[in-house]
């Protein structure tokens, strides 16, 4: 989904508060139509990763995440202490928007927490938008999902 003010969606950018409300509404809607679902994951890209992780902290039914290019260099992720679930962080090492080093440090902090498994996958040569690296990016995500869904069954 698009946050408020993105694409053809209504509204204007709200620095994260309104976008978190948007994400909450989408999750509520999905749960309303998938009442038998035992697995709830969130995923987000860049700013969306920051919003998804905030949603993760507020909704105990979320039991996994995929965070792509989290902007840990200019968004505060300290609210993830402790991180309530396991997940995947993917980042290109040539990202000039969301710092690779900051995301790696975030990942290392989360990996030290007990009872969660945080995987960090870097894509050598990839920029913020994974241009020319979509196959490798897709493979990482697909494999993570397949491996973790097997564990749940």
Coordinates of C-alpha atoms in Angstrom, one line a residue:
X1 CA 0.0 0.0 0.0
X2 CA 1.0 3.6 -0.4
X3 CA 1.2 5.9 2.7
X4 CA -0.8 9.0 2.7
X5 CA 0.3 11.5 0.0
X6 CA 2.2 8.9 -2.0
X7 CA 1.1 8.1 -5.6
X8 CA -2.7 8.5 -5.9
X9 CA -3.4 8.2 -2.2
X10 CA -5.0 11.0 -0.3
X11 CA -3.5 13.1 2.4
X12 CA 0.0 14.6 3.0
X13 CA 3.2 13.3 4.6
X14 CA 2.9 13.3 8.4
X15 CA 6.5 12.6 9.6
X16 CA 5.5 9.1 10.6
X17 CA 2.6 9.5 12.9
X18 CA -0.1 9.4 10.2
X19 CA 1.8 6.8 8.3
X20 CA 1.8 4.5 11.4
X21 CA -1.9 5.0 11.5
X22 CA -2.1 4.0 7.8
X23 CA -0.1 0.9 8.5
X24 CA -2.3 0.0 11.5
X25 CA -5.5 0.4 9.4
X26 CA -4.0 -1.9 6.7
X27 CA -3.2 -4.5 9.3
X28 CA -6.6 -4.3 10.8
X29 CA -8.2 -4.7 7.4
X30 CA -6.0 -7.7 6.5
X31 CA -6.8 -9.4 9.8
X32 CA -10.5 -8.8 9.3
X33 CA -10.4 -10.8 6.1
X34 CA -7.9 -13.4 7.2
X35 CA -9.3 -14.4 10.6
X36 CA -7.6 -17.9 10.6
X37 CA -4.1 -16.6 9.9
X38 CA -1.6 -17.7 12.5
X39 CA 1.3 -15.8 11.1
X40 CA 1.5 -12.0 10.9
X41 CA 4.6 -10.3 9.4
X42 CA 5.3 -6.8 8.5
X43 CA 7.7 -5.5 5.9
X44 CA 8.8 -2.2 4.8
X45 CA 11.3 -0.4 2.6
X46 CA 13.3 2.6 3.8
X47 CA 10.9 5.0 5.6
X48 CA 8.4 2.2 5.4
X49 CA 10.8 -0.1 7.3
X50 CA 10.9 2.4 10.1
X51 CA 7.1 2.6 10.2
X52 CA 6.8 -1.2 10.0
X53 CA 9.1 -1.6 13.0
X54 CA 7.1 0.8 15.0
X55 CA 4.0 -1.2 14.2
X56 CA 5.8 -4.3 15.2
X57 CA 6.4 -2.8 18.7
X58 CA 2.7 -1.9 19.1
X59 CA 1.0 -5.1 17.9
X60 CA 1.9 -8.2 19.8
X61 CA 0.3 -10.5 17.1
X62 CA 3.1 -9.6 14.7
X63 CA 5.6 -12.4 14.8
X64 CA 8.1 -11.5 12.1
X65 CA 9.5 -8.8 9.9
X66 CA 11.4 -7.9 6.8
X67 CA 13.2 -4.6 6.9
X68 CA 14.7 -3.4 3.6
X69 CA 17.2 -0.5 3.7
X70 CA 16.2 0.8 7.1
X71 CA 17.3 4.4 7.4
X72 CA 19.1 4.0 10.8
X73 CA 21.3 7.0 10.0
X74 CA 18.5 9.5 10.1
X75 CA 15.6 7.8 11.9
X76 CA 15.7 6.7 15.5
X77 CA 15.3 2.9 15.9
X78 CA 16.1 2.9 19.6
X79 CA 12.4 1.9 20.3
X80 CA 13.4 -1.7 19.3
X81 CA 14.7 -2.4 22.8
X82 CA 13.8 -5.1 23.2
X83 CA 12.8 -6.3 19.7
X84 CA 9.8 -8.5 20.1
X85 CA 10.3 -10.9 17.2
X86 CA 12.8 -12.3 14.8
X87 CA 13.3 -10.9 11.3
X88 CA 15.4 -10.1 8.3
X89 CA 17.2 -6.9 7.5
X90 CA 18.4 -6.5 3.9
X91 CA 20.7 -3.7 2.8
X92 CA 22.8 -2.7 -0.2
X93 CA 26.4 -1.9 0.7
X94 CA 26.5 1.0 -1.8
X95 CA 23.3 2.7 -0.5
X96 CA 23.9 6.5 -0.5
X97 CA 20.6 7.3 1.2
X98 CA 20.2 4.9 4.1
X99 CA 23.6 4.2 5.5
X100 CA 24.8 0.6 5.2
X101 CA 27.0 1.0 8.3
X102 CA 24.1 2.4 10.4
X103 CA 21.9 -0.5 9.4
X104 CA 24.7 -3.0 10.1
X105 CA 25.1 -1.5 13.6
X106 CA 21.4 -1.6 14.2
X107 CA 21.4 -5.3 13.2
X108 CA 24.3 -6.1 15.5
X109 CA 22.5 -4.5 18.4
X110 CA 19.3 -6.5 17.7
X111 CA 21.3 -9.7 17.3
X112 CA 22.5 -9.4 20.8
X113 CA 19.0 -9.7 22.2
X114 CA 17.8 -13.0 23.5
X115 CA 14.9 -15.0 22.1
X116 CA 15.1 -13.4 18.6
X117 CA 17.0 -14.3 15.5
X118 CA 17.9 -11.3 13.5
X119 CA 19.5 -12.0 10.1
X120 CA 21.4 -9.3 8.2
X121 CA 21.9 -9.8 4.5
X122 CA 24.0 -7.4 2.6
X123 CA 24.0 -7.1 -1.2
X124 CA 27.4 -6.2 -2.5
X125 CA 27.3 -3.4 -5.0
X126 CA 23.6 -2.6 -4.5
X127 CA 22.3 1.0 -4.1
X128 CA 19.2 2.1 -2.2
X129 CA 16.9 0.9 -5.0
X130 CA 18.7 -2.4 -5.7
X131 CA 19.0 -1.4 -9.4
X132 CA 20.6 -4.3 -11.3
X133 CA 20.4 -6.5 -8.2
X134 CA 16.7 -7.4 -8.2
X135 CA 17.3 -11.1 -8.7
X136 CA 19.7 -11.4 -5.8
X137 CA 17.3 -9.2 -3.7
X138 CA 14.3 -11.4 -4.6
X139 CA 16.2 -14.6 -3.8
X140 CA 17.2 -13.4 -0.3
X141 CA 13.6 -12.4 0.5
X142 CA 12.1 -15.6 -1.1
X143 CA 14.5 -17.9 0.7
X144 CA 13.9 -16.2 4.1
X145 CA 10.2 -16.5 3.7
X146 CA 10.3 -20.1 2.6
X147 CA 12.7 -21.1 5.4
X148 CA 10.7 -19.4 8.1
X149 CA 7.3 -20.6 6.9
X150 CA 8.6 -24.2 7.0
X151 CA 9.6 -23.7 10.6
X152 CA 6.1 -22.6 11.5
X153 CA 4.4 -25.6 9.9

